[in-house]
Amino acid sequence: MKFATKAIHAGQSPDPTTGAIMTPIYQTSTYTQASPGEHKGYEYSRGTNPTRKALEDCLAALENGKFGLAFSSGMAATETVLKLLRPGDEVITGNDLYGGSYRIFTKLFEPYGIKFHFVDFSNPEIIRQYLNEKTRLIWVETPTNPTLQIVDIRAVADLAKEAKALFAVDNTFASPYLQTPLDLGADIVMHSVTKYIGGHSDIVMGALVVNDEELYNQLFFYYNASGGTPGPQDCFLALRGIKTLHLRMKAHCENGRAIAEYLKDHPKIERVYWPGFSDHPNHHIARNQMRDFGGMISIVLKDNSLENTFRVASSFKVFSLAESLGGVESLLNHPASMTHGSIPKDIREKVGVLDNLLRLSVGVEDIEDLLEDIEQALAK
Ligand SMILES: *Cc1c(COP(=O)(O)O)cnc(C)c1O
């Protein structure tokens, strides 16, 4: 089945008792048993729930994977992967990460005796010097957040295999419409479903997708033991969002391209980060592993004062100043003080998260209104 058909049908079939075309919201905590242990596949909703199961199967299909797990947040999904680690294990991860991932690595898991190496993945060969027999996990985001660097997923997958380490990709920025890391050799795909997959800024959810059954069973054990599970209403909303994922992503990419090109030579702009530019350092990799370049763009203002940046950030009328991304509405974010506020200043500035950098999540509104809004905000 092709992507658009899977987005609408995978994991979902009309309800057998009523014929309802939409997956029912199974708002139930438990399931009756005919005699002890004799049930219809569902025992207790911390572990499994039919609405959630439909979502998990749909997500697995979209990522070309075998097993999906839906979580109450992206961070709950990330945490479950980290629970595979033991004291003494080492992790190699990117130096341009979602702030919450950096926080959970350094503040929650480092104290348990796990070592994290934060490295630049733009040339995967660099990670060879960090690989050793203790390396248990390689964790990357691509495109990265917020400077939209591209990591060569296949090259990292080959290195991970050599080192017998697990390789996880946070695929939140691309969505499965643009890129399917399992096809390129990754072991685990992680999503903040809150973003493009949900697509309407109305839920907080996460997901993991894997192919290996033993790995799935391990992850499911921690999932059920810890209980970061989402409720059925949220699963229903995620399923509803996914039905238009392909349509939304096309529009995000089209608007993103128009805005990136408009800003590239703008007199008030020092620099535009967008993987679609032919002079982006890893543009050729983006072209190989992604279907298009997405709706995320970061800009560096020429005026580098915090005062000017805050004035511009507060002057948008169509774009809303808010954390998060991937919804149908355009959002704008000041990473240094918002999403990446938990990363120390010297560390974030080293990777380009400057005080005068703004990140745009380009929505699917009319492009003329978006361009006009950007122009008037920059003129302030
Ligand atoms: C938002 C986000 C997360 C965290 O997901 P939540 O749903 O907010 O818990 C992780 N990675 C990336 C790239 C994100 O944008």
Short mmCIF file of C-alpha atoms and ligand atoms in Angstrom, two decimals:
data_model
loop_
_atom_site.label_atom_id
_atom_site.label_comp_id
_atom_site.label_asym_id
_atom_site.label_seq_id
_atom_site.Cartn_x
_atom_site.Cartn_y
_atom_site.Cartn_z
CA MET A 1 0.00 0.00 0.00
CA LYS A 2 1.19 3.54 -0.77
CA PHE A 3 1.61 6.22 1.90
CA ALA A 4 -1.68 8.11 1.44
CA THR A 5 -3.72 4.90 1.56
CA LYS A 6 -1.92 3.71 4.68
CA ALA A 7 -2.43 7.11 6.35
CA ILE A 8 -6.17 6.68 5.94
CA HIS A 9 -6.65 2.94 6.41
CA ALA A 10 -3.70 1.19 8.11
CA GLY A 11 -4.62 -0.43 11.42
CA GLN A 12 -8.24 0.60 11.04
CA SER A 13 -11.19 -1.39 9.81
CA PRO A 14 -14.88 -0.64 10.33
CA ASP A 15 -16.10 -1.60 13.79
CA PRO A 16 -17.38 -5.21 13.53
CA THR A 17 -20.32 -4.74 15.92
CA THR A 18 -21.86 -1.58 14.37
CA GLY A 19 -20.07 -0.93 11.09
CA ALA A 20 -18.89 2.47 12.36
CA ILE A 21 -16.29 3.63 9.85
CA MET A 22 -14.24 5.45 12.47
CA THR A 23 -12.30 3.56 15.11
CA PRO A 24 -14.34 3.83 18.35
CA ILE A 25 -12.83 5.55 21.39
CA TYR A 26 -12.60 2.59 23.75
CA GLN A 27 -12.87 4.61 26.95
CA THR A 28 -12.28 1.67 29.24
CA SER A 29 -9.65 0.74 31.79
CA THR A 30 -10.35 -2.98 31.85
CA TYR A 31 -11.87 -5.87 29.85
CA THR A 32 -14.03 -8.73 31.06
CA GLN A 33 -12.72 -12.28 31.06
CA ALA A 34 -14.90 -15.37 30.51
CA SER A 35 -12.78 -17.31 32.97
CA PRO A 36 -9.45 -16.30 34.52
CA GLY A 37 -6.95 -15.65 31.73
CA GLU A 38 -9.54 -16.19 28.98
CA HIS A 39 -9.98 -12.83 27.24
CA LYS A 40 -10.16 -11.26 23.78
CA GLY A 41 -6.55 -9.99 23.73
CA TYR A 42 -7.09 -7.05 26.08
CA GLU A 43 -6.66 -7.22 29.86
CA TYR A 44 -5.92 -3.72 31.18
CA SER A 45 -5.51 -0.42 29.33
CA ARG A 46 -2.08 0.50 30.71
CA GLY A 47 -0.77 -2.26 28.48
CA THR A 48 -3.18 -2.36 25.55
CA ASN A 49 -6.31 -0.63 24.33
CA PRO A 50 -8.06 -1.13 20.96
CA THR A 51 -8.08 2.57 19.97
CA ARG A 52 -4.39 2.79 20.80
CA LYS A 53 -3.73 -0.48 18.95
CA ALA A 54 -5.24 1.01 15.76
CA LEU A 55 -2.92 4.02 16.11
CA GLU A 56 0.12 1.85 16.83
CA ASP A 57 -0.52 -0.32 13.79
CA CYS A 58 -1.05 2.76 11.61
CA LEU A 59 2.20 4.37 12.81
CA ALA A 60 4.10 1.13 12.24
CA ALA A 61 2.73 0.95 8.68
CA LEU A 62 3.69 4.56 7.93
CA GLU A 63 7.26 3.97 9.14
CA ASN A 64 7.49 0.66 7.22
CA GLY A 65 8.00 -1.08 10.56
CA LYS A 66 6.42 -4.11 12.21
CA PHE A 67 5.63 -2.86 15.74
CA GLY A 68 4.37 0.48 17.03
CA LEU A 69 4.03 1.76 20.59
CA ALA A 70 2.11 4.95 21.40
CA PHE A 71 3.05 7.03 24.46
CA SER A 72 1.59 9.87 26.50
CA SER A 73 4.39 12.14 25.20
CA GLY A 74 7.47 12.10 23.02
CA MET A 75 9.62 12.25 26.14
CA ALA A 76 7.90 9.15 27.57
CA ALA A 77 8.84 7.36 24.32
CA THR A 78 12.46 8.57 24.59
CA GLU A 79 12.64 7.57 28.25
CA THR A 80 11.49 4.05 27.43
CA VAL A 81 14.37 3.64 24.97
CA LEU A 82 16.82 4.94 27.60
CA LYS A 83 15.55 2.29 30.04
CA LEU A 84 17.30 -0.29 27.84
CA LEU A 85 20.61 1.15 29.15
CA ARG A 86 22.58 0.00 32.19
CA PRO A 87 25.24 1.76 34.30
CA GLY A 88 28.51 1.89 32.37
CA ASP A 89 26.82 2.00 28.97
CA GLU A 90 27.71 4.81 26.58
CA VAL A 91 25.52 6.74 24.16
CA ILE A 92 26.63 8.78 21.17
CA THR A 93 24.21 11.53 20.30
CA GLY A 94 24.05 14.81 18.39
CA ASN A 95 25.20 18.19 19.67
CA ASP A 96 22.17 19.95 18.16
CA LEU A 97 19.29 18.26 19.96
CA TYR A 98 15.77 18.94 21.16
CA GLY A 99 16.26 20.65 24.55
CA GLY A 100 14.13 18.10 26.40
CA SER A 101 16.23 15.24 25.03
CA TYR A 102 19.40 16.98 26.20
CA ARG A 103 17.77 17.47 29.60
CA ILE A 104 16.66 13.85 30.07
CA PHE A 105 20.09 12.57 28.95
CA THR A 106 22.14 14.81 31.24
CA LYS A 107 19.84 15.35 34.24
CA LEU A 108 18.03 12.01 34.53
CA PHE A 109 20.22 9.31 33.00
CA GLU A 110 23.78 10.58 33.46
CA PRO A 111 23.36 10.35 37.26
CA TYR A 112 22.55 6.62 36.79
CA GLY A 113 26.07 6.11 35.42
CA ILE A 114 25.37 6.34 31.69
CA LYS A 115 27.81 8.35 29.61
CA PHE A 116 26.57 10.57 26.77
CA HIS A 117 28.86 11.89 24.03
CA PHE A 118 27.44 14.94 22.22
CA VAL A 119 29.03 15.06 18.79
CA ASP A 120 28.65 16.66 15.39
CA PHE A 121 27.10 14.06 13.07
CA SER A 122 27.47 16.09 9.87
CA ASN A 123 30.36 13.78 9.00
CA PRO A 124 29.45 10.33 10.44
CA GLU A 125 33.09 9.18 10.33
CA ILE A 126 33.71 11.53 13.29
CA ILE A 127 31.76 9.20 15.56
CA ARG A 128 34.29 6.36 15.06
CA GLN A 129 36.51 7.91 17.73
CA TYR A 130 33.66 7.62 20.29
CA LEU A 131 32.65 4.06 19.44
CA ASN A 132 33.87 1.36 21.81
CA GLU A 133 32.63 -1.87 23.37
CA LYS A 134 30.53 0.13 25.86
CA THR A 135 28.58 1.94 23.15
CA ARG A 136 25.03 0.68 23.52
CA LEU A 137 23.00 3.34 21.70
CA ILE A 138 23.38 5.96 18.97
CA TRP A 139 20.62 8.55 19.07
CA VAL A 140 20.18 11.16 16.33
CA GLU A 141 17.69 13.72 15.13
CA THR A 142 17.64 14.64 11.45
CA PRO A 143 16.93 17.34 10.42
CA THR A 144 18.37 18.67 13.68
CA ASN A 145 16.69 21.17 15.93
CA PRO A 146 16.95 24.10 15.39
CA THR A 147 19.82 24.41 12.87
CA LEU A 148 18.42 21.81 10.44
CA GLN A 149 21.64 19.89 9.87
CA ILE A 150 21.20 16.59 8.05
CA VAL A 151 22.58 13.29 9.35
CA ASP A 152 23.31 10.50 6.87
CA ILE A 153 21.07 7.80 8.37
CA ARG A 154 22.43 4.92 6.29
CA ALA A 155 26.06 5.78 7.09
CA VAL A 156 25.35 5.96 10.83
CA ALA A 157 23.34 2.70 10.64
CA ASP A 158 26.37 0.95 9.12
CA LEU A 159 28.67 2.23 11.90
CA ALA A 160 26.12 1.22 14.56
CA LYS A 161 25.91 -2.31 13.13
CA GLU A 162 29.70 -2.64 13.15
CA ALA A 163 29.74 -1.58 16.82
CA LYS A 164 26.69 -3.76 17.69
CA ALA A 165 24.97 -0.67 19.10
CA LEU A 166 21.29 0.17 18.79
CA PHE A 167 20.54 3.06 16.46
CA ALA A 168 17.53 5.29 17.17
CA VAL A 169 16.31 8.19 15.03
CA ASP A 170 14.06 10.96 16.37
CA ASN A 171 12.01 11.43 13.20
CA THR A 172 9.80 14.22 14.57
CA PHE A 173 10.99 17.00 12.24
CA ALA A 174 10.66 14.96 9.06
CA SER A 175 7.55 12.84 9.80
CA PRO A 176 7.26 9.45 8.08
CA TYR A 177 5.97 11.22 4.98
CA LEU A 178 9.41 12.72 4.33
CA GLN A 179 11.68 9.99 5.64
CA THR A 180 11.51 6.38 6.92
CA PRO A 181 14.70 5.63 8.93
CA LEU A 182 13.96 1.90 9.40
CA ASP A 183 14.33 1.50 5.61
CA LEU A 184 17.82 3.01 5.93
CA GLY A 185 18.98 0.66 8.69
CA ALA A 186 17.83 2.32 11.93
CA ASP A 187 16.61 0.01 14.73
CA ILE A 188 14.19 2.41 16.42
CA VAL A 189 12.18 5.38 15.17
CA MET A 190 10.94 7.81 17.79
CA HIS A 191 8.27 10.49 17.28
CA SER A 192 6.81 13.34 19.16
CA VAL A 193 3.31 12.69 17.77
CA THR A 194 2.47 16.11 19.23
CA LYS A 195 4.05 17.69 16.14
CA TYR A 196 3.47 16.84 12.44
CA ILE A 197 1.79 13.46 13.00
CA GLY A 198 -0.94 14.91 15.23
CA GLY A 199 -0.71 18.05 13.16
CA HIS A 200 -3.33 20.20 14.91
CA SER A 201 -1.64 21.30 18.17
CA ASP A 202 -4.35 19.57 20.20
CA ILE A 203 -2.52 16.58 21.73
CA VAL A 204 0.76 15.68 23.42
CA MET A 205 1.81 12.16 22.43
CA GLY A 206 4.81 10.10 21.43
CA ALA A 207 5.61 6.89 19.58
CA LEU A 208 8.25 4.28 18.88
CA VAL A 209 8.37 2.00 15.85
CA VAL A 210 10.70 -1.00 15.49
CA ASN A 211 11.10 -4.10 13.32
CA ASP A 212 12.81 -6.51 15.70
CA GLU A 213 10.36 -8.56 17.79
CA GLU A 214 12.71 -9.09 20.72
CA LEU A 215 13.45 -5.36 20.90
CA TYR A 216 9.71 -4.66 20.75
CA ASN A 217 9.06 -7.10 23.61
CA GLN A 218 11.73 -5.41 25.75
CA LEU A 219 10.33 -1.95 25.03
CA PHE A 220 6.77 -3.15 25.67
CA PHE A 221 7.86 -4.60 29.01
CA TYR A 222 9.18 -1.19 30.18
CA TYR A 223 6.17 0.54 28.63
CA ASN A 224 3.69 -1.58 30.55
CA ALA A 225 5.79 -1.62 33.72
CA SER A 226 6.15 2.20 33.83
CA GLY A 227 2.85 3.23 32.28
CA GLY A 228 3.55 6.30 30.11
CA THR A 229 0.50 5.33 28.07
CA PRO A 230 -1.87 7.71 26.28
CA GLY A 231 -5.65 7.79 26.72
CA PRO A 232 -7.99 6.61 23.96
CA GLN A 233 -9.34 10.12 23.15
CA ASP A 234 -5.83 11.30 22.30
CA CYS A 235 -5.23 8.19 20.20
CA PHE A 236 -8.41 8.94 18.27
CA LEU A 237 -7.28 12.53 17.63
CA ALA A 238 -3.88 11.29 16.46
CA LEU A 239 -5.55 8.85 14.05
CA ARG A 240 -7.74 11.65 12.73
CA GLY A 241 -4.70 13.89 12.27
CA ILE A 242 -2.79 11.19 10.40
CA LYS A 243 -5.54 10.90 7.76
CA THR A 244 -4.30 14.17 6.24
CA LEU A 245 -0.59 13.84 7.04
CA HIS A 246 0.41 13.51 3.38
CA LEU A 247 -1.74 16.50 2.34
CA ARG A 248 -0.45 18.67 5.16
CA MET A 249 3.19 17.73 4.59
CA LYS A 250 2.96 18.66 0.90
CA ALA A 251 1.59 22.09 1.86
CA HIS A 252 4.18 22.56 4.68
CA CYS A 253 6.98 21.78 2.21
CA GLU A 254 5.61 24.09 -0.49
CA ASN A 255 5.17 27.03 1.90
CA GLY A 256 8.51 26.27 3.56
CA ARG A 257 10.31 26.44 0.23
CA ALA A 258 8.69 29.77 -0.70
CA ILE A 259 9.60 31.34 2.66
CA ALA A 260 13.17 30.00 2.71
CA GLU A 261 13.79 31.40 -0.76
CA TYR A 262 12.19 34.73 0.12
CA LEU A 263 14.34 35.13 3.25
CA LYS A 264 17.62 33.98 1.71
CA ASP A 265 18.55 37.39 0.29
CA HIS A 266 16.53 39.53 2.68
CA PRO A 267 18.50 42.60 3.90
CA LYS A 268 17.48 42.03 7.56
CA ILE A 269 18.55 38.37 7.55
CA GLU A 270 22.08 37.16 8.18
CA ARG A 271 21.49 33.48 7.55
CA VAL A 272 18.72 31.00 6.71
CA TYR A 273 18.92 27.35 7.76
CA TRP A 274 16.89 25.09 5.43
CA PRO A 275 18.09 21.76 3.98
CA GLY A 276 16.59 22.50 0.57
CA PHE A 277 19.27 25.03 -0.41
CA SER A 278 21.81 23.53 -2.82
CA ASP A 279 24.62 25.10 -0.74
CA HIS A 280 23.38 23.49 2.52
CA PRO A 281 26.38 21.37 3.64
CA ASN A 282 24.46 18.06 3.51
CA HIS A 283 21.90 18.96 0.85
CA HIS A 284 22.83 15.91 -1.23
CA ILE A 285 22.09 13.59 1.72
CA ALA A 286 18.77 15.33 2.36
CA ARG A 287 17.90 14.79 -1.30
CA ASN A 288 18.74 11.11 -1.04
CA GLN A 289 16.98 10.23 2.20
CA MET A 290 14.07 12.69 2.26
CA ARG A 291 11.13 13.08 -0.08
CA ASP A 292 11.14 16.88 0.33
CA PHE A 293 12.66 19.41 2.75
CA GLY A 294 9.89 20.10 5.26
CA GLY A 295 8.38 23.20 6.81
CA MET A 296 11.01 24.00 9.44
CA ILE A 297 13.27 27.01 8.84
CA SER A 298 15.62 28.83 11.20
CA ILE A 299 16.77 32.38 10.60
CA VAL A 300 19.53 34.50 12.11
CA LEU A 301 18.75 38.21 12.22
CA LYS A 302 21.44 40.69 11.12
CA ASP A 303 20.84 42.81 14.21
CA ASN A 304 22.19 40.53 16.94
CA SER A 305 20.76 42.31 19.99
CA LEU A 306 18.33 40.36 22.15
CA GLU A 307 16.14 43.46 22.29
CA ASN A 308 15.69 43.54 18.50
CA THR A 309 15.12 39.78 18.36
CA PHE A 310 12.37 40.01 20.99
CA ARG A 311 10.79 42.95 19.14
CA VAL A 312 10.69 41.01 15.87
CA ALA A 313 9.48 37.85 17.65
CA SER A 314 6.58 39.78 19.22
CA SER A 315 5.54 41.53 15.99
CA PHE A 316 4.09 38.63 14.00
CA LYS A 317 0.33 38.58 13.45
CA VAL A 318 -0.31 35.35 11.54
CA PHE A 319 2.63 33.38 13.00
CA SER A 320 2.09 32.78 16.74
CA LEU A 321 4.95 32.95 19.21
CA ALA A 322 4.85 29.55 20.92
CA GLU A 323 6.86 26.43 21.64
CA SER A 324 6.11 23.36 19.53
CA LEU A 325 5.85 22.86 15.78
CA GLY A 326 4.21 20.84 13.06
CA GLY A 327 0.64 22.11 13.41
CA VAL A 328 -1.44 23.51 10.56
CA GLU A 329 -0.93 27.01 12.01
CA SER A 330 2.40 28.79 11.61
CA LEU A 331 4.45 29.09 14.79
CA LEU A 332 7.59 30.96 15.67
CA ASN A 333 9.95 30.19 18.51
CA HIS A 334 13.01 31.77 20.11
CA PRO A 335 15.04 28.62 20.92
CA ALA A 336 17.62 30.33 23.17
CA SER A 337 14.95 31.35 25.67
CA MET A 338 12.17 28.83 24.90
CA THR A 339 12.71 25.27 23.59
CA HIS A 340 16.48 25.25 24.21
CA GLY A 341 16.46 27.23 27.45
CA SER A 342 17.55 24.13 29.39
CA ILE A 343 20.85 23.94 27.44
CA PRO A 344 23.72 26.04 28.89
CA LYS A 345 24.47 29.18 26.83
CA ASP A 346 28.06 28.28 25.91
CA ILE A 347 26.99 24.81 24.70
CA ARG A 348 24.06 26.04 22.64
CA GLU A 349 26.03 28.93 21.09
CA LYS A 350 28.72 26.50 19.96
CA VAL A 351 26.15 24.83 17.71
CA GLY A 352 24.67 28.08 16.45
CA VAL A 353 21.68 28.56 18.79
CA LEU A 354 22.37 32.28 19.10
CA ASP A 355 20.27 34.92 20.81
CA ASN A 356 19.31 36.30 17.37
CA LEU A 357 18.13 32.95 15.95
CA LEU A 358 14.41 32.38 15.40
CA ARG A 359 12.81 29.09 14.36
CA LEU A 360 9.78 29.04 12.10
CA SER A 361 7.32 26.17 11.85
CA VAL A 362 5.68 27.10 8.57
CA GLY A 363 1.99 26.19 8.58
CA VAL A 364 -0.42 25.58 5.75
CA GLU A 365 -2.06 29.02 5.59
CA ASP A 366 -2.05 31.04 2.35
CA ILE A 367 1.55 31.78 1.39
CA GLU A 368 0.85 35.43 0.53
CA ASP A 369 -0.42 36.11 4.05
CA LEU A 370 2.61 34.37 5.56
CA LEU A 371 5.10 36.36 3.46
CA GLU A 372 3.32 39.63 4.22
CA ASP A 373 3.41 38.81 7.94
CA ILE A 374 7.14 38.09 7.86
CA GLU A 375 7.83 41.29 5.94
CA GLN A 376 5.92 43.51 8.39
CA ALA A 377 7.53 41.84 11.44
CA LEU A 378 11.06 42.25 10.05
CA ALA A 379 10.32 45.90 9.26
CA LYS A 380 9.68 46.62 12.97
C1 LIG B 1 8.73 18.03 20.85
C2 LIG B 1 9.88 17.16 20.56
C3 LIG B 1 10.21 16.10 21.41
C4 LIG B 1 9.45 15.82 22.70
O1 LIG B 1 8.15 15.42 22.47
P1 LIG B 1 6.92 15.76 23.46
O2 LIG B 1 5.75 15.21 22.73
O3 LIG B 1 6.89 17.24 23.63
O4 LIG B 1 7.20 15.07 24.76
C5 LIG B 1 11.29 15.29 21.06
N1 LIG B 1 12.01 15.53 19.94
C6 LIG B 1 11.72 16.55 19.11
C7 LIG B 1 12.55 16.75 17.88
C8 LIG B 1 10.66 17.39 19.39
O5 LIG B 1 10.39 18.42 18.57
#
